[in-house]
């Protein structure tokens, strides 16, 4: 393909390179400032760059450690029975550390490593001339030209080659010609394929793919299609905003990690708009602003987001706050994060994005100012997203607060969801107590199936069956209606109620309540039983768990948890695993109460966090069908019918 044939007007490669350089940021100045004012970040960047230089990279399937991927990388090799290994290797994320190290040190070896790998990739991954004629399914298969990888390379990594090396002698006219020719072929396919894959614009993939298209058009306005690509991408990102960012706040997939990723992607679009002098609509900006709050709501008091669905338990709310600041010139969300995440960790996480700042000096000064400022978290402590069918209720905004996230979405939005209807995640007294297990991996194996299964979540099962069928890592069987239908503040207790019908004709109602900001009540009403076995699972982030008279007690050095229930039945303590990041897990304990029942059954469970050695003794008495009493400082009376739960205190 002749480079000249791609351009609107004839110009020499020398002229094109000069035009490109005029649009690049002053990375030399940025690097000098970062080197002088962020020594910890510089040390970490260079250390990571050295590993990347040696070909030692951590990828899905490598077990949470670095692995030699080849020098240059073996771009076409799929390892560990994991598609994500090949896909993510071909995102070249490791180039970011190499490029930043080059701008910090001016050591040519880092820049040459990237150039060499890029040219090797171009030679190895032969882009077929009939790429546009490939069937749509080709662009979802396991190879480097999956459309998502094209989008990610287009917005995230390959532009960094231009920014960090574009002004240097390493980025020659010959390199520019190869770069632009190969990126053009990919993005042309991206423009054609992506809207066919995501006609509703309702998935994070489409957002990243539009960003890849937009970024290419902005860096190379000389391309014939640049104006159309830019207009299409802006319209596509606007559509993503309307389709994915919910009115209540929260990205439509219901996964906090992906929500925080979307705050990066939607915010980065605004950064590009500022830099290249265009604007997104007021509706887009307002929706983005409102959705930043969900990043704070979905944080556990212990500073990691609840790993609902395909999510990590990580501090990526910080990244959301960074792009809130970049897009809106408002440091509030970064500041609010410091209430729950140690400020040192906030600064460290935020520093990873310093090169994206249009004004590095101002951003670094804002980060340093976080150390001495207080940000008052005055947001509501009861949150209900009706679209996501999630409720988050907490006692306050301090690290010792009691907090739970409760979810019930059926049918699911997409296959990043897990089979976890009416599951919940509970934190108290500075300890994650009952946890969503996370996702561990995307591989087609037993680990993926286990982490997505109902019995790995804190919910109720009938006959030990999943709520709906698991078919493959991203495919489920049909689902029947279910959702959260009420969230309400009733004074000394706050309540969320849900129902699902996936066990038809059996119907399950669950009510979960934070009472007196001291303990949590869970009422399960199950109708239509006919000699069915009923399992109630609680996935505890504890390894020291013992049975006691009315349930179990779990202990740790930080805080403890007592679980009392009205119907113990057969009690089993089962091994579990919790995953905070890809390929890594830690031991946990699953508590299972089970027995056989017919007709309508109502179960009441009390979760009591405590510190010290004195265990709270709670005996639940069923006074009549659906009416329970117990004493916990006060005398409580709990009445449950199919649609509601009422709690009162006796004098």
GROMACS .gro file of C-alpha atoms in nm, residues 1-389:
model
  389
    1UNK     CA    1   0.000   0.000   0.000
    2UNK     CA    2   0.141   0.337  -0.106
    3UNK     CA    3   0.139   0.593   0.176
    4UNK     CA    4   0.042   0.872  -0.063
    5UNK     CA    5  -0.276   0.687  -0.156
    6UNK     CA    6  -0.399   0.724   0.203
    7UNK     CA    7  -0.373   1.104   0.216
    8UNK     CA    8  -0.624   1.374   0.123
    9UNK     CA    9  -0.351   1.583  -0.036
   10UNK     CA   10  -0.017   1.487  -0.178
   11UNK     CA   11   0.277   1.558   0.054
   12UNK     CA   12   0.615   1.412   0.120
   13UNK     CA   13   0.682   1.190   0.419
   14UNK     CA   14   0.909   1.466   0.545
   15UNK     CA   15   0.616   1.709   0.545
   16UNK     CA   16   0.385   1.454   0.708
   17UNK     CA   17   0.636   1.388   0.986
   18UNK     CA   18   0.677   1.761   1.044
   19UNK     CA   19   0.298   1.800   1.069
   20UNK     CA   20   0.278   1.512   1.315
   21UNK     CA   21   0.555   1.654   1.531
   22UNK     CA   22   0.376   1.987   1.549
   23UNK     CA   23   0.081   1.812   1.715
   24UNK     CA   24   0.277   1.614   1.973
   25UNK     CA   25   0.299   1.705   2.339
   26UNK     CA   26   0.625   1.831   2.491
   27UNK     CA   27   0.726   1.496   2.640
   28UNK     CA   28   1.077   1.617   2.712
   29UNK     CA   29   0.942   1.891   2.938
   30UNK     CA   30   0.691   1.653   3.097
   31UNK     CA   31   0.964   1.398   3.160
   32UNK     CA   32   1.194   1.653   3.321
   33UNK     CA   33   0.921   1.771   3.557
   34UNK     CA   34   0.812   1.418   3.648
   35UNK     CA   35   1.174   1.315   3.710
   36UNK     CA   36   1.224   1.611   3.944
   37UNK     CA   37   0.899   1.583   4.141
   38UNK     CA   38   0.789   1.216   4.137
   39UNK     CA   39   1.096   1.009   4.231
   40UNK     CA   40   0.898   0.707   4.354
   41UNK     CA   41   0.700   0.689   4.032
   42UNK     CA   42   1.018   0.725   3.826
   43UNK     CA   43   1.188   0.438   4.011
   44UNK     CA   44   0.887   0.213   3.962
   45UNK     CA   45   0.859   0.302   3.592
   46UNK     CA   46   1.225   0.229   3.521
   47UNK     CA   47   1.215  -0.098   3.716
   48UNK     CA   48   0.914  -0.211   3.512
   49UNK     CA   49   1.083  -0.098   3.192
   50UNK     CA   50   1.385  -0.315   3.272
   51UNK     CA   51   1.162  -0.621   3.304
   52UNK     CA   52   0.991  -0.534   2.975
   53UNK     CA   53   1.329  -0.484   2.810
   54UNK     CA   54   1.421  -0.838   2.914
   55UNK     CA   55   1.094  -0.975   2.775
   56UNK     CA   56   0.958  -1.054   3.122
   57UNK     CA   57   0.588  -0.969   3.127
   58UNK     CA   58   0.292  -1.061   3.346
   59UNK     CA   59  -0.011  -1.169   3.143
   60UNK     CA   60  -0.332  -1.368   3.197
   61UNK     CA   61  -0.234  -1.729   3.244
   62UNK     CA   62   0.113  -1.662   3.387
   63UNK     CA   63  -0.008  -1.709   3.743
   64UNK     CA   64   0.044  -1.355   3.862
   65UNK     CA   65   0.418  -1.356   3.787
   66UNK     CA   66   0.632  -1.234   3.500
   67UNK     CA   67   0.716  -1.477   3.223
   68UNK     CA   68   0.958  -1.459   2.932
   69UNK     CA   69   0.744  -1.390   2.624
   70UNK     CA   70   1.026  -1.386   2.371
   71UNK     CA   71   1.266  -1.121   2.250
   72UNK     CA   72   1.094  -0.998   2.043
   73UNK     CA   73   0.767  -1.140   2.179
   74UNK     CA   74   0.612  -1.444   2.016
   75UNK     CA   75   0.309  -1.248   1.900
   76UNK     CA   76   0.118  -1.543   1.760
   77UNK     CA   77   0.174  -1.786   2.046
   78UNK     CA   78  -0.125  -1.871   2.263
   79UNK     CA   79  -0.011  -2.005   2.600
   80UNK     CA   80  -0.172  -2.147   2.914
   81UNK     CA   81  -0.495  -2.239   2.734
   82UNK     CA   82  -0.583  -1.871   2.763
   83UNK     CA   83  -0.700  -1.650   2.477
   84UNK     CA   84  -0.642  -1.346   2.696
   85UNK     CA   85  -0.271  -1.424   2.702
   86UNK     CA   86  -0.242  -1.372   2.326
   87UNK     CA   87  -0.486  -1.082   2.312
   88UNK     CA   88  -0.323  -0.886   2.591
   89UNK     CA   89   0.029  -0.954   2.467
   90UNK     CA   90  -0.082  -0.793   2.141
   91UNK     CA   91  -0.204  -0.485   2.325
   92UNK     CA   92   0.165  -0.410   2.396
   93UNK     CA   93   0.087  -0.257   2.735
   94UNK     CA   94   0.448  -0.317   2.838
   95UNK     CA   95   0.555  -0.055   2.585
   96UNK     CA   96   0.415   0.215   2.811
   97UNK     CA   97   0.686   0.164   3.073
   98UNK     CA   98   0.955   0.144   2.805
   99UNK     CA   99   0.840   0.465   2.640
  100UNK     CA  100   0.806   0.654   2.967
  101UNK     CA  101   1.150   0.531   3.073
  102UNK     CA  102   1.290   0.666   2.746
  103UNK     CA  103   1.138   1.010   2.807
  104UNK     CA  104   1.265   1.009   3.165
  105UNK     CA  105   1.621   0.889   3.097
  106UNK     CA  106   1.680   0.953   2.724
  107UNK     CA  107   1.841   0.609   2.719
  108UNK     CA  108   1.795   0.502   2.357
  109UNK     CA  109   1.774   0.133   2.444
  110UNK     CA  110   1.417   0.173   2.570
  111UNK     CA  111   1.301   0.351   2.257
  112UNK     CA  112   1.484   0.113   2.026
  113UNK     CA  113   1.323  -0.182   2.203
  114UNK     CA  114   0.978  -0.046   2.120
  115UNK     CA  115   1.069   0.036   1.760
  116UNK     CA  116   1.220  -0.309   1.711
  117UNK     CA  117   0.914  -0.481   1.858
  118UNK     CA  118   0.676  -0.268   1.653
  119UNK     CA  119   0.856  -0.346   1.328
  120UNK     CA  120   0.872  -0.713   1.421
  121UNK     CA  121   0.497  -0.713   1.493
  122UNK     CA  122   0.430  -0.552   1.154
  123UNK     CA  123   0.636  -0.822   0.985
  124UNK     CA  124   0.499  -1.111   1.190
  125UNK     CA  125   0.130  -1.022   1.201
  126UNK     CA  126   0.067  -1.001   0.833
  127UNK     CA  127  -0.247  -0.799   0.770
  128UNK     CA  128  -0.425  -0.967   0.480
  129UNK     CA  129  -0.518  -0.754   0.182
  130UNK     CA  130  -0.874  -0.888   0.204
  131UNK     CA  131  -0.912  -0.792   0.572
  132UNK     CA  132  -1.229  -0.594   0.500
  133UNK     CA  133  -1.379  -0.898   0.330
  134UNK     CA  134  -1.337  -1.126   0.630
  135UNK     CA  135  -1.660  -1.253   0.791
  136UNK     CA  136  -1.765  -1.063   1.101
  137UNK     CA  137  -1.681  -1.359   1.325
  138UNK     CA  138  -1.314  -1.336   1.223
  139UNK     CA  139  -1.281  -1.016   1.426
  140UNK     CA  140  -1.381  -1.188   1.752
  141UNK     CA  141  -1.142  -1.484   1.723
  142UNK     CA  142  -0.815  -1.548   1.902
  143UNK     CA  143  -0.556  -1.363   1.694
  144UNK     CA  144  -0.390  -1.018   1.706
  145UNK     CA  145  -0.650  -0.863   1.473
  146UNK     CA  146  -0.949  -0.910   1.701
  147UNK     CA  147  -1.132  -0.582   1.669
  148UNK     CA  148  -1.098  -0.499   2.040
  149UNK     CA  149  -0.720  -0.527   2.019
  150UNK     CA  150  -0.722  -0.300   1.715
  151UNK     CA  151  -0.917  -0.043   1.916
  152UNK     CA  152  -0.694  -0.067   2.222
  153UNK     CA  153  -0.374  -0.039   2.021
  154UNK     CA  154  -0.529   0.256   1.840
  155UNK     CA  155  -0.613   0.465   2.146
  156UNK     CA  156  -0.386   0.345   2.424
  157UNK     CA  157  -0.044   0.225   2.316
  158UNK     CA  158   0.054   0.304   1.958
  159UNK     CA  159  -0.014   0.679   2.001
  160UNK     CA  160   0.236   0.671   2.288
  161UNK     CA  161   0.500   0.564   2.038
  162UNK     CA  162   0.430   0.888   1.852
  163UNK     CA  163   0.428   1.100   2.167
  164UNK     CA  164   0.747   0.966   2.325
  165UNK     CA  165   0.951   0.888   2.015
  166UNK     CA  166   0.796   1.102   1.741
  167UNK     CA  167   1.037   1.393   1.787
  168UNK     CA  168   1.342   1.169   1.820
  169UNK     CA  169   1.586   1.039   1.562
  170UNK     CA  170   1.456   0.691   1.638
  171UNK     CA  171   1.125   0.767   1.469
  172UNK     CA  172   1.240   0.799   1.111
  173UNK     CA  173   1.041   0.866   0.797
  174UNK     CA  174   1.065   0.496   0.713
  175UNK     CA  175   0.922   0.406   1.055
  176UNK     CA  176   0.640   0.660   1.008
  177UNK     CA  177   0.546   0.508   0.673
  178UNK     CA  178   0.528   0.159   0.820
  179UNK     CA  179   0.345   0.280   1.130
  180UNK     CA  180   0.079   0.470   0.940
  181UNK     CA  181   0.028   0.207   0.672
  182UNK     CA  182  -0.037  -0.070   0.924
  183UNK     CA  183  -0.251   0.139   1.159
  184UNK     CA  184  -0.457   0.260   0.864
  185UNK     CA  185  -0.540  -0.094   0.752
  186UNK     CA  186  -0.651  -0.188   1.101
  187UNK     CA  187  -0.856   0.122   1.173
  188UNK     CA  188  -1.029   0.102   0.836
  189UNK     CA  189  -1.147  -0.246   0.937
  190UNK     CA  190  -1.239  -0.115   1.281
  191UNK     CA  191  -1.465   0.149   1.129
  192UNK     CA  192  -1.646  -0.117   0.927
  193UNK     CA  193  -1.670  -0.399   1.182
  194UNK     CA  194  -1.723  -0.242   1.522
  195UNK     CA  195  -2.069  -0.090   1.456
  196UNK     CA  196  -2.182  -0.427   1.322
  197UNK     CA  197  -2.071  -0.603   1.639
  198UNK     CA  198  -2.222  -0.343   1.874
  199UNK     CA  199  -2.522  -0.181   1.701
  200UNK     CA  200  -2.667  -0.073   2.038
  201UNK     CA  201  -2.338   0.076   2.163
  202UNK     CA  202  -2.408  -0.099   2.493
  203UNK     CA  203  -2.070  -0.259   2.568
  204UNK     CA  204  -1.736  -0.126   2.686
  205UNK     CA  205  -1.567  -0.284   2.383
  206UNK     CA  206  -1.746  -0.044   2.149
  207UNK     CA  207  -1.634   0.252   2.358
  208UNK     CA  208  -1.267   0.149   2.331
  209UNK     CA  209  -1.303   0.077   1.962
  210UNK     CA  210  -1.451   0.423   1.902
  211UNK     CA  211  -1.161   0.571   2.098
  212UNK     CA  212  -0.915   0.392   1.872
  213UNK     CA  213  -1.089   0.535   1.567
  214UNK     CA  214  -1.105   0.885   1.715
  215UNK     CA  215  -0.741   0.890   1.826
  216UNK     CA  216  -0.616   0.784   1.483
  217UNK     CA  217  -0.824   1.055   1.313
  218UNK     CA  218  -0.693   1.321   1.551
  219UNK     CA  219  -0.326   1.231   1.515
  220UNK     CA  220  -0.348   1.198   1.138
  221UNK     CA  221  -0.601   1.451   0.999
  222UNK     CA  222  -0.419   1.419   0.665
  223UNK     CA  223  -0.585   1.080   0.605
  224UNK     CA  224  -0.866   1.076   0.350
  225UNK     CA  225  -1.114   0.931   0.596
  226UNK     CA  226  -1.001   1.132   0.899
  227UNK     CA  227  -1.295   1.374   0.910
  228UNK     CA  228  -1.553   1.097   0.870
  229UNK     CA  229  -1.376   0.880   1.125
  230UNK     CA  230  -1.366   1.166   1.375
  231UNK     CA  231  -1.734   1.249   1.332
  232UNK     CA  232  -1.837   0.884   1.349
  233UNK     CA  233  -1.625   0.820   1.660
  234UNK     CA  234  -1.756   1.125   1.846
  235UNK     CA  235  -2.112   1.023   1.766
  236UNK     CA  236  -2.032   0.666   1.872
  237UNK     CA  237  -1.885   0.776   2.206
  238UNK     CA  238  -2.192   0.994   2.266
  239UNK     CA  239  -2.411   0.689   2.192
  240UNK     CA  240  -2.202   0.483   2.435
  241UNK     CA  241  -2.268   0.743   2.702
  242UNK     CA  242  -2.643   0.723   2.653
  243UNK     CA  243  -2.649   0.343   2.624
  244UNK     CA  244  -2.404   0.258   2.901
  245UNK     CA  245  -2.411   0.527   3.171
  246UNK     CA  246  -2.724   0.485   3.379
  247UNK     CA  247  -2.940   0.761   3.520
  248UNK     CA  248  -2.869   0.652   3.879
  249UNK     CA  249  -2.495   0.628   3.814
  250UNK     CA  250  -2.310   0.310   3.719
  251UNK     CA  251  -2.205   0.158   3.388
  252UNK     CA  252  -2.469  -0.076   3.250
  253UNK     CA  253  -2.266  -0.397   3.284
  254UNK     CA  254  -2.288  -0.372   3.663
  255UNK     CA  255  -1.919  -0.456   3.724
  256UNK     CA  256  -1.739  -0.193   3.935
  257UNK     CA  257  -1.402  -0.262   3.769
  258UNK     CA  258  -1.549  -0.212   3.423
  259UNK     CA  259  -1.732   0.096   3.544
  260UNK     CA  260  -1.402   0.247   3.658
  261UNK     CA  261  -1.251   0.151   3.325
  262UNK     CA  262  -1.534   0.332   3.150
  263UNK     CA  263  -1.470   0.644   3.357
  264UNK     CA  264  -1.115   0.631   3.218
  265UNK     CA  265  -1.238   0.582   2.860
  266UNK     CA  266  -1.514   0.844   2.874
  267UNK     CA  267  -1.278   1.083   3.053
  268UNK     CA  268  -0.996   1.022   2.806
  269UNK     CA  269  -1.235   1.119   2.526
  270UNK     CA  270  -1.279   1.456   2.698
  271UNK     CA  271  -0.901   1.493   2.738
  272UNK     CA  272  -0.867   1.440   2.362
  273UNK     CA  273  -1.145   1.692   2.302
  274UNK     CA  274  -0.964   1.953   2.512
  275UNK     CA  275  -0.636   1.890   2.341
  276UNK     CA  276  -0.769   1.887   1.986
  277UNK     CA  277  -1.026   2.162   2.046
  278UNK     CA  278  -1.371   2.010   2.014
  279UNK     CA  279  -1.645   1.937   2.267
  280UNK     CA  280  -1.881   1.666   2.375
  281UNK     CA  281  -2.244   1.751   2.442
  282UNK     CA  282  -2.363   1.895   2.776
  283UNK     CA  283  -2.569   1.577   2.826
  284UNK     CA  284  -2.254   1.365   2.784
  285UNK     CA  285  -2.063   1.576   3.036
  286UNK     CA  286  -2.344   1.567   3.291
  287UNK     CA  287  -2.386   1.190   3.262
  288UNK     CA  288  -2.012   1.143   3.301
  289UNK     CA  289  -2.008   1.364   3.611
  290UNK     CA  290  -2.296   1.176   3.774
  291UNK     CA  291  -2.144   0.836   3.707
  292UNK     CA  292  -1.820   0.929   3.881
  293UNK     CA  293  -2.011   0.893   4.209
  294UNK     CA  294  -2.063   0.520   4.152
  295UNK     CA  295  -1.687   0.473   4.174
  296UNK     CA  296  -1.707   0.596   4.533
  297UNK     CA  297  -2.028   0.409   4.619
  298UNK     CA  298  -1.890   0.076   4.496
  299UNK     CA  299  -1.581   0.107   4.716
  300UNK     CA  300  -1.577  -0.110   5.022
  301UNK     CA  301  -1.491   0.088   5.336
  302UNK     CA  302  -1.160  -0.100   5.324
  303UNK     CA  303  -1.068   0.080   5.000
  304UNK     CA  304  -1.114  -0.183   4.727
  305UNK     CA  305  -1.412  -0.196   4.494
  306UNK     CA  306  -1.662  -0.476   4.538
  307UNK     CA  307  -1.566  -0.738   4.274
  308UNK     CA  308  -1.919  -0.802   4.147
  309UNK     CA  309  -1.923  -0.986   3.815
  310UNK     CA  310  -1.597  -0.981   3.621
  311UNK     CA  311  -1.436  -0.730   3.856
  312UNK     CA  312  -1.120  -0.706   4.060
  313UNK     CA  313  -1.111  -0.602   4.424
  314UNK     CA  314  -0.887  -0.306   4.347
  315UNK     CA  315  -0.849   0.070   4.409
  316UNK     CA  316  -0.939   0.172   4.052
  317UNK     CA  317  -1.179   0.430   4.189
  318UNK     CA  318  -0.858   0.636   4.195
  319UNK     CA  319  -0.829   0.611   3.817
  320UNK     CA  320  -1.190   0.721   3.789
  321UNK     CA  321  -1.107   1.022   4.006
  322UNK     CA  322  -0.804   1.106   3.792
  323UNK     CA  323  -1.009   1.127   3.474
  324UNK     CA  324  -1.283   1.314   3.656
  325UNK     CA  325  -1.015   1.570   3.734
  326UNK     CA  326  -0.870   1.572   3.381
  327UNK     CA  327  -1.213   1.609   3.222
  328UNK     CA  328  -1.386   1.840   3.468
  329UNK     CA  329  -1.097   2.021   3.643
  330UNK     CA  330  -1.246   1.893   3.968
  331UNK     CA  331  -1.033   1.701   4.216
  332UNK     CA  332  -1.334   1.604   4.432
  333UNK     CA  333  -1.349   1.235   4.341
  334UNK     CA  334  -0.977   1.187   4.402
  335UNK     CA  335  -1.019   1.362   4.733
  336UNK     CA  336  -1.323   1.157   4.831
  337UNK     CA  337  -1.129   0.839   4.760
  338UNK     CA  338  -0.878   0.937   5.030
  339UNK     CA  339  -1.150   0.879   5.289
  340UNK     CA  340  -1.138   0.506   5.217
  341UNK     CA  341  -0.801   0.451   5.045
  342UNK     CA  342  -0.473   0.550   5.208
  343UNK     CA  343  -0.362   0.878   5.055
  344UNK     CA  344  -0.020   0.733   4.971
  345UNK     CA  345  -0.188   0.462   4.763
  346UNK     CA  346  -0.415   0.721   4.602
  347UNK     CA  347  -0.112   0.923   4.493
  348UNK     CA  348   0.070   0.611   4.372
  349UNK     CA  349  -0.227   0.491   4.164
  350UNK     CA  350  -0.296   0.839   4.027
  351UNK     CA  351   0.069   0.883   3.932
  352UNK     CA  352   0.036   0.604   3.675
  353UNK     CA  353  -0.165   0.848   3.463
  354UNK     CA  354   0.053   1.157   3.500
  355UNK     CA  355   0.167   1.149   3.136
  356UNK     CA  356  -0.197   1.194   3.024
  357UNK     CA  357  -0.225   1.525   3.210
  358UNK     CA  358  -0.235   1.824   2.978
  359UNK     CA  359  -0.081   2.032   3.258
  360UNK     CA  360   0.156   1.802   3.443
  361UNK     CA  361   0.270   2.064   3.692
  362UNK     CA  362  -0.084   2.142   3.805
  363UNK     CA  363  -0.177   1.773   3.831
  364UNK     CA  364   0.129   1.687   4.039
  365UNK     CA  365   0.062   1.983   4.269
  366UNK     CA  366  -0.297   1.862   4.314
  367UNK     CA  367  -0.173   1.514   4.402
  368UNK     CA  368   0.073   1.648   4.655
  369UNK     CA  369  -0.199   1.865   4.808
  370UNK     CA  370  -0.408   1.555   4.884
  371UNK     CA  371  -0.168   1.475   5.169
  372UNK     CA  372  -0.282   1.772   5.373
  373UNK     CA  373  -0.649   1.816   5.276
  374UNK     CA  374  -0.974   1.674   5.405
  375UNK     CA  375  -1.266   1.601   5.175
  376UNK     CA  376  -1.602   1.566   5.343
  377UNK     CA  377  -1.800   1.271   5.210
  378UNK     CA  378  -2.154   1.398   5.243
  379UNK     CA  379  -2.317   1.167   4.990
  380UNK     CA  380  -2.622   0.958   5.074
  381UNK     CA  381  -2.542   0.631   5.250
  382UNK     CA  382  -2.825   0.448   5.073
  383UNK     CA  383  -2.784   0.398   4.698
  384UNK     CA  384  -3.013   0.216   4.455
  385UNK     CA  385  -2.941   0.173   4.087
  386UNK     CA  386  -3.266   0.055   3.934
  387UNK     CA  387  -3.111  -0.028   3.597
  388UNK     CA  388  -2.830  -0.238   3.744
  389UNK     CA  389  -3.054  -0.386   4.016
   0.00000   0.00000   0.00000
